[in-house]
């Protein structure tokens, strides 16, 4: 298996396929397997390098679902996506194991191997790629009072530590990417500070994945203090700013528009 930066060269777009009734921006849209499969196929046609299939919402305030429920949601979708590049958005070893058997290439773990002690072994023995994401707290309470000494430095040192844990568990470093976890236990100000200082995460030496698409901070910076999502226009601006600071993989809901924006950003001479 090649290094993650060869398999997903910068910029690569990851399309979001939430097989959930309650995701923050597209809950219910792809809850039926047929709809999720159609969305995933369309995203690949529109230029996504991979589609990220998830059966559990991690939006602020969410409670989580059982492994059985997650499997009921994602397995029928993965079965029909055989042959297409798929990532599984899960913190659970059992779900990851089944997804990898069904051909998933990447495990996107928002808990950075803190959720399930068996997940590292599943990833190590499969040869899959892995995304380690920063989150302060847990989805149910993470937006209550997020606090950092220095958000960019704290997130960088967390990701460095989790990278060490993953490598120590036998997952080769060249298969791992890192994600600062926009919106996961961060205020609007903290999210923007982190985006501005993304270079500090990039300097850890691993490809950086960003999930800024439709995040509520983008709606709030536009003036709505109660926004729970952000618009496409703001998502594109944030993605291009992240690209400028070295981000490699972009987890997005609107694939075509992000592919176009990032193609333009990447066409500039360096
Ligand atoms: N954001 C969400 C879910 N998974 N994974 C990574 N690596 N990075 C992210 O920023 C990220 C993620 C939340 O977005 P979404 O999947 O649209 O919503 P929900 O968690 O409500 O299903």
Short mmCIF file of C-alpha atoms and ligand atoms in Angstrom, two decimals:
data_model
loop_
_atom_site.label_atom_id
_atom_site.label_comp_id
_atom_site.label_asym_id
_atom_site.label_seq_id
_atom_site.Cartn_x
_atom_site.Cartn_y
_atom_site.Cartn_z
CA UNK A 1 0.00 0.00 0.00
CA UNK A 2 1.39 3.41 -0.94
CA UNK A 3 1.92 6.32 1.45
CA UNK A 4 -1.22 8.34 2.15
CA UNK A 5 0.17 11.40 0.37
CA UNK A 6 0.60 9.33 -2.82
CA UNK A 7 -2.86 7.77 -2.59
CA UNK A 8 -4.49 11.13 -1.77
CA UNK A 9 -2.30 13.86 -3.29
CA UNK A 10 -2.84 17.44 -2.19
CA UNK A 11 -5.56 18.66 -2.72
CA UNK A 12 -7.86 15.63 -2.46
CA UNK A 13 -11.56 15.92 -1.71
CA UNK A 14 -13.35 13.50 0.63
CA UNK A 15 -17.14 13.50 0.13
CA UNK A 16 -19.32 13.19 3.26
CA UNK A 17 -22.02 10.50 3.21
CA UNK A 18 -23.84 10.54 6.54
CA UNK A 19 -26.15 7.53 6.83
CA UNK A 20 -27.85 9.17 9.80
CA UNK A 21 -31.18 10.79 10.62
CA UNK A 22 -29.59 13.59 12.67
CA UNK A 23 -26.31 14.90 11.22
CA UNK A 24 -25.94 18.65 11.66
CA UNK A 25 -26.24 19.74 8.05
CA UNK A 26 -27.51 16.78 6.03
CA UNK A 27 -29.28 14.61 8.61
CA UNK A 28 -31.82 12.35 6.91
CA UNK A 29 -30.75 13.14 3.33
CA UNK A 30 -28.80 9.89 2.98
CA UNK A 31 -30.44 7.83 5.74
CA UNK A 32 -31.87 5.36 3.21
CA UNK A 33 -29.14 3.12 1.78
CA UNK A 34 -30.24 3.76 -1.83
CA UNK A 35 -29.93 7.52 -1.32
CA UNK A 36 -26.52 7.17 0.34
CA UNK A 37 -25.23 4.98 -2.49
CA UNK A 38 -26.49 7.40 -5.14
CA UNK A 39 -24.90 10.36 -3.32
CA UNK A 40 -21.60 8.52 -2.97
CA UNK A 41 -21.50 7.60 -6.66
CA UNK A 42 -22.31 11.18 -7.65
CA UNK A 43 -19.55 12.52 -5.39
CA UNK A 44 -16.98 10.23 -7.01
CA UNK A 45 -18.16 11.36 -10.47
CA UNK A 46 -17.79 14.96 -9.33
CA UNK A 47 -14.15 14.38 -8.44
CA UNK A 48 -14.05 13.13 -4.86
CA UNK A 49 -10.95 11.00 -4.22
CA UNK A 50 -12.84 9.09 -1.53
CA UNK A 51 -16.26 9.08 0.16
CA UNK A 52 -16.49 9.04 3.97
CA UNK A 53 -19.39 6.86 5.07
CA UNK A 54 -20.60 7.33 8.65
CA UNK A 55 -23.47 5.93 10.70
CA UNK A 56 -23.17 8.07 13.82
CA UNK A 57 -23.59 11.83 14.15
CA UNK A 58 -20.94 13.62 16.21
CA UNK A 59 -22.65 17.01 16.06
CA UNK A 60 -22.54 19.06 19.27
CA UNK A 61 -25.01 17.60 21.77
CA UNK A 62 -25.33 14.17 20.12
CA UNK A 63 -25.51 10.98 22.20
CA UNK A 64 -23.94 8.29 20.02
CA UNK A 65 -25.38 5.01 18.75
CA UNK A 66 -24.59 1.33 19.36
CA UNK A 67 -22.25 -0.69 17.13
CA UNK A 68 -25.24 -2.75 15.97
CA UNK A 69 -27.15 0.32 14.88
CA UNK A 70 -24.08 1.77 13.15
CA UNK A 71 -23.55 -1.52 11.30
CA UNK A 72 -27.24 -1.64 10.28
CA UNK A 73 -26.82 1.80 8.74
CA UNK A 74 -23.48 1.53 6.96
CA UNK A 75 -23.16 -2.13 5.86
CA UNK A 76 -25.86 -2.02 3.13
CA UNK A 77 -24.21 1.12 1.75
CA UNK A 78 -20.67 -0.29 1.81
CA UNK A 79 -21.89 -3.52 0.18
CA UNK A 80 -23.12 -1.54 -2.80
CA UNK A 81 -20.04 0.67 -3.08
CA UNK A 82 -17.64 -2.22 -3.70
CA UNK A 83 -14.75 -1.07 -5.83
CA UNK A 84 -15.17 2.64 -5.08
CA UNK A 85 -12.73 4.43 -2.75
CA UNK A 86 -14.39 4.50 0.68
CA UNK A 87 -13.47 5.73 4.13
CA UNK A 88 -15.37 4.66 7.26
CA UNK A 89 -16.15 7.38 9.83
CA UNK A 90 -16.27 5.44 13.07
CA UNK A 91 -14.68 5.17 16.51
CA UNK A 92 -15.63 1.50 16.89
CA UNK A 93 -13.38 -1.47 16.11
CA UNK A 94 -16.30 -3.71 15.16
CA UNK A 95 -17.62 -1.24 12.61
CA UNK A 96 -14.16 -0.55 11.20
CA UNK A 97 -13.42 -4.29 10.89
CA UNK A 98 -16.59 -4.93 8.88
CA UNK A 99 -16.04 -1.86 6.69
CA UNK A 100 -12.47 -2.91 5.93
CA UNK A 101 -13.70 -6.40 4.97
CA UNK A 102 -16.10 -4.68 2.58
CA UNK A 103 -13.26 -2.74 0.96
CA UNK A 104 -12.86 0.52 2.90
CA UNK A 105 -9.38 2.01 2.47
CA UNK A 106 -9.30 4.49 5.35
CA UNK A 107 -10.57 4.63 8.93
CA UNK A 108 -11.59 8.13 10.00
CA UNK A 109 -11.53 8.05 13.80
CA UNK A 110 -12.71 11.29 15.45
CA UNK A 111 -11.59 9.88 18.82
CA UNK A 112 -7.95 9.48 17.65
CA UNK A 113 -7.80 5.91 19.04
CA UNK A 114 -9.19 6.89 22.45
CA UNK A 115 -12.69 5.46 21.89
CA UNK A 116 -12.13 1.73 21.45
CA UNK A 117 -8.98 -0.05 22.64
CA UNK A 118 -9.27 -2.58 19.81
CA UNK A 119 -9.39 -0.12 16.93
CA UNK A 120 -5.61 0.36 16.60
CA UNK A 121 -5.10 -3.39 16.17
CA UNK A 122 -7.82 -3.59 13.53
CA UNK A 123 -6.21 -0.78 11.52
CA UNK A 124 -2.67 -2.13 12.00
CA UNK A 125 -3.52 -5.63 10.79
CA UNK A 126 -5.56 -4.44 7.80
CA UNK A 127 -3.02 -2.08 6.28
CA UNK A 128 -5.68 0.66 6.03
CA UNK A 129 -5.04 4.39 6.16
CA UNK A 130 -6.02 6.22 9.35
CA UNK A 131 -7.13 9.74 10.20
CA UNK A 132 -6.50 10.88 13.78
CA UNK A 133 -8.66 13.87 14.79
CA UNK A 134 -8.46 16.24 17.73
CA UNK A 135 -11.55 16.65 19.91
CA UNK A 136 -11.76 18.26 23.34
CA UNK A 137 -14.39 16.47 25.46
CA UNK A 138 -17.11 14.39 23.83
CA UNK A 139 -19.84 15.39 21.36
CA UNK A 140 -22.60 15.59 24.02
CA UNK A 141 -20.85 18.33 25.99
CA UNK A 142 -17.89 19.50 23.92
CA UNK A 143 -19.23 22.99 23.15
CA UNK A 144 -20.08 23.82 26.79
CA UNK A 145 -16.85 25.60 27.71
CA UNK A 146 -13.91 24.63 25.51
CA UNK A 147 -10.64 25.93 26.98
CA UNK A 148 -7.01 25.87 25.84
CA UNK A 149 -3.73 27.42 26.93
CA UNK A 150 -2.94 27.99 23.26
CA UNK A 151 -5.33 26.29 20.87
CA UNK A 152 -2.90 25.63 17.98
CA UNK A 153 -0.06 24.47 20.24
CA UNK A 154 -2.39 22.29 22.34
CA UNK A 155 -3.96 20.65 19.27
CA UNK A 156 -0.52 20.09 17.70
CA UNK A 157 0.85 18.44 20.83
CA UNK A 158 -2.25 16.23 21.16
CA UNK A 159 -1.95 15.07 17.54
CA UNK A 160 1.76 14.42 17.95
CA UNK A 161 1.04 12.28 21.01
CA UNK A 162 -1.75 10.32 19.25
CA UNK A 163 0.50 9.80 16.22
CA UNK A 164 3.05 8.25 18.59
CA UNK A 165 0.37 5.98 20.06
CA UNK A 166 -0.77 4.85 16.60
CA UNK A 167 2.77 4.15 15.41
CA UNK A 168 3.49 2.36 18.70
CA UNK A 169 0.47 0.12 18.00
CA UNK A 170 1.99 -0.93 14.68
CA UNK A 171 0.32 1.47 12.22
CA UNK A 172 3.00 2.80 9.86
CA UNK A 173 3.37 6.60 10.04
CA UNK A 174 3.16 6.87 6.24
CA UNK A 175 -0.45 5.63 6.40
CA UNK A 176 -1.62 8.28 8.88
CA UNK A 177 -3.09 11.75 8.40
CA UNK A 178 -3.95 14.28 11.11
CA UNK A 179 -7.00 16.53 11.57
CA UNK A 180 -7.29 19.50 13.97
CA UNK A 181 -11.02 18.75 14.36
CA UNK A 182 -12.72 22.05 13.55
CA UNK A 183 -15.82 22.45 15.71
CA UNK A 184 -14.99 19.62 18.09
CA UNK A 185 -14.73 21.39 21.45
CA UNK A 186 -13.76 24.80 20.02
CA UNK A 187 -15.34 28.25 20.05
CA UNK A 188 -15.68 30.32 16.88
CA UNK A 189 -12.56 32.27 17.85
CA UNK A 190 -10.60 29.10 18.59
CA UNK A 191 -11.62 27.57 15.24
CA UNK A 192 -10.44 30.65 13.34
CA UNK A 193 -7.20 30.88 15.29
CA UNK A 194 -6.56 27.22 14.49
CA UNK A 195 -7.29 27.76 10.80
CA UNK A 196 -4.97 30.76 10.69
CA UNK A 197 -2.20 28.76 12.38
CA UNK A 198 -2.83 25.51 10.48
CA UNK A 199 0.83 25.60 9.42
CA UNK A 200 1.72 24.51 12.96
CA UNK A 201 -0.26 21.30 12.45
CA UNK A 202 1.17 20.81 8.95
CA UNK A 203 4.68 21.08 10.42
CA UNK A 204 4.11 17.85 12.34
CA UNK A 205 5.05 16.28 9.00
CA UNK A 206 1.92 14.29 8.21
CA UNK A 207 -0.77 15.19 5.62
CA UNK A 208 -3.50 17.30 7.23
CA UNK A 209 -7.20 16.61 6.68
CA UNK A 210 -9.68 19.41 7.40
CA UNK A 211 -13.42 19.28 7.95
CA UNK A 212 -14.66 22.85 7.67
CA UNK A 213 -17.58 22.23 5.35
CA UNK A 214 -20.85 23.82 6.59
CA UNK A 215 -19.51 24.03 10.16
CA UNK A 216 -21.48 26.33 12.45
CA UNK A 217 -18.55 28.69 13.08
CA UNK A 218 -18.86 29.73 9.43
CA UNK A 219 -22.50 30.70 9.96
CA UNK A 220 -21.70 32.46 13.22
CA UNK A 221 -18.85 34.57 11.81
CA UNK A 222 -21.39 35.83 9.25
CA UNK A 223 -23.46 37.33 12.04
CA UNK A 224 -25.97 34.71 13.17
CA UNK A 225 -25.04 33.85 16.78
CA UNK A 226 -27.37 30.82 16.78
CA UNK A 227 -26.32 29.33 13.42
CA UNK A 228 -26.00 25.54 13.43
CA UNK A 229 -24.54 25.39 9.91
CA UNK A 230 -22.49 27.59 7.59
CA UNK A 231 -23.15 28.29 3.91
CA UNK A 232 -21.30 26.86 0.91
CA UNK A 233 -19.68 30.20 0.06
CA UNK A 234 -18.03 30.39 3.49
CA UNK A 235 -17.07 26.69 3.33
CA UNK A 236 -15.22 27.30 0.05
CA UNK A 237 -13.35 30.30 1.45
CA UNK A 238 -12.32 28.30 4.50
CA UNK A 239 -11.16 25.36 2.36
CA UNK A 240 -9.02 27.58 0.16
CA UNK A 241 -7.48 29.27 3.23
CA UNK A 242 -6.72 25.82 4.65
CA UNK A 243 -5.18 24.77 1.34
CA UNK A 244 -2.98 27.89 1.35
CA UNK A 245 -1.70 26.84 4.77
CA UNK A 246 -0.85 23.34 3.63
CA UNK A 247 -3.98 21.19 4.16
CA UNK A 248 -4.05 18.10 1.93
CA UNK A 249 -7.45 16.39 2.25
CA UNK A 250 -10.78 18.24 2.43
CA UNK A 251 -13.82 16.56 4.00
CA UNK A 252 -16.80 18.25 2.33
CA UNK A 253 -20.51 17.91 1.63
CA UNK A 254 -20.49 19.82 -1.69
CA UNK A 255 -17.93 17.96 -3.77
CA UNK A 256 -18.15 19.62 -7.17
CA UNK A 257 -17.82 23.14 -5.80
CA UNK A 258 -14.84 22.24 -3.61
CA UNK A 259 -13.08 20.39 -6.43
CA UNK A 260 -13.48 23.49 -8.60
CA UNK A 261 -12.34 25.94 -5.92
CA UNK A 262 -9.33 23.83 -4.94
CA UNK A 263 -8.37 23.25 -8.59
CA UNK A 264 -8.16 27.02 -8.99
CA UNK A 265 -6.20 27.42 -5.74
CA UNK A 266 -3.78 24.67 -6.81
CA UNK A 267 -3.22 26.23 -10.25
CA UNK A 268 -1.34 29.20 -8.80
CA UNK A 269 2.45 29.00 -9.15
CA UNK A 270 4.25 28.32 -5.87
N1 LIG B 1 -16.55 16.41 11.14
C1 LIG B 1 -17.68 15.70 11.30
C2 LIG B 1 -17.66 14.30 11.28
N2 LIG B 1 -16.51 13.63 11.07
N3 LIG B 1 -14.18 13.65 10.65
C3 LIG B 1 -13.04 14.32 10.50
N4 LIG B 1 -11.89 13.67 10.29
N5 LIG B 1 -13.00 15.69 10.54
C4 LIG B 1 -14.13 16.43 10.75
O1 LIG B 1 -14.04 17.68 10.81
C5 LIG B 1 -15.37 15.75 10.92
C6 LIG B 1 -15.36 14.32 10.89
C7 LIG B 1 -18.96 16.41 11.49
O2 LIG B 1 -19.57 16.66 10.27
P1 LIG B 1 -20.76 15.78 9.64
O3 LIG B 1 -20.31 14.39 9.36
O4 LIG B 1 -21.32 16.50 8.49
O5 LIG B 1 -21.86 15.80 10.78
P2 LIG B 1 -22.32 14.76 11.88
O6 LIG B 1 -21.18 14.48 12.78
O7 LIG B 1 -23.44 15.52 12.56
O8 LIG B 1 -22.80 13.51 11.19
#
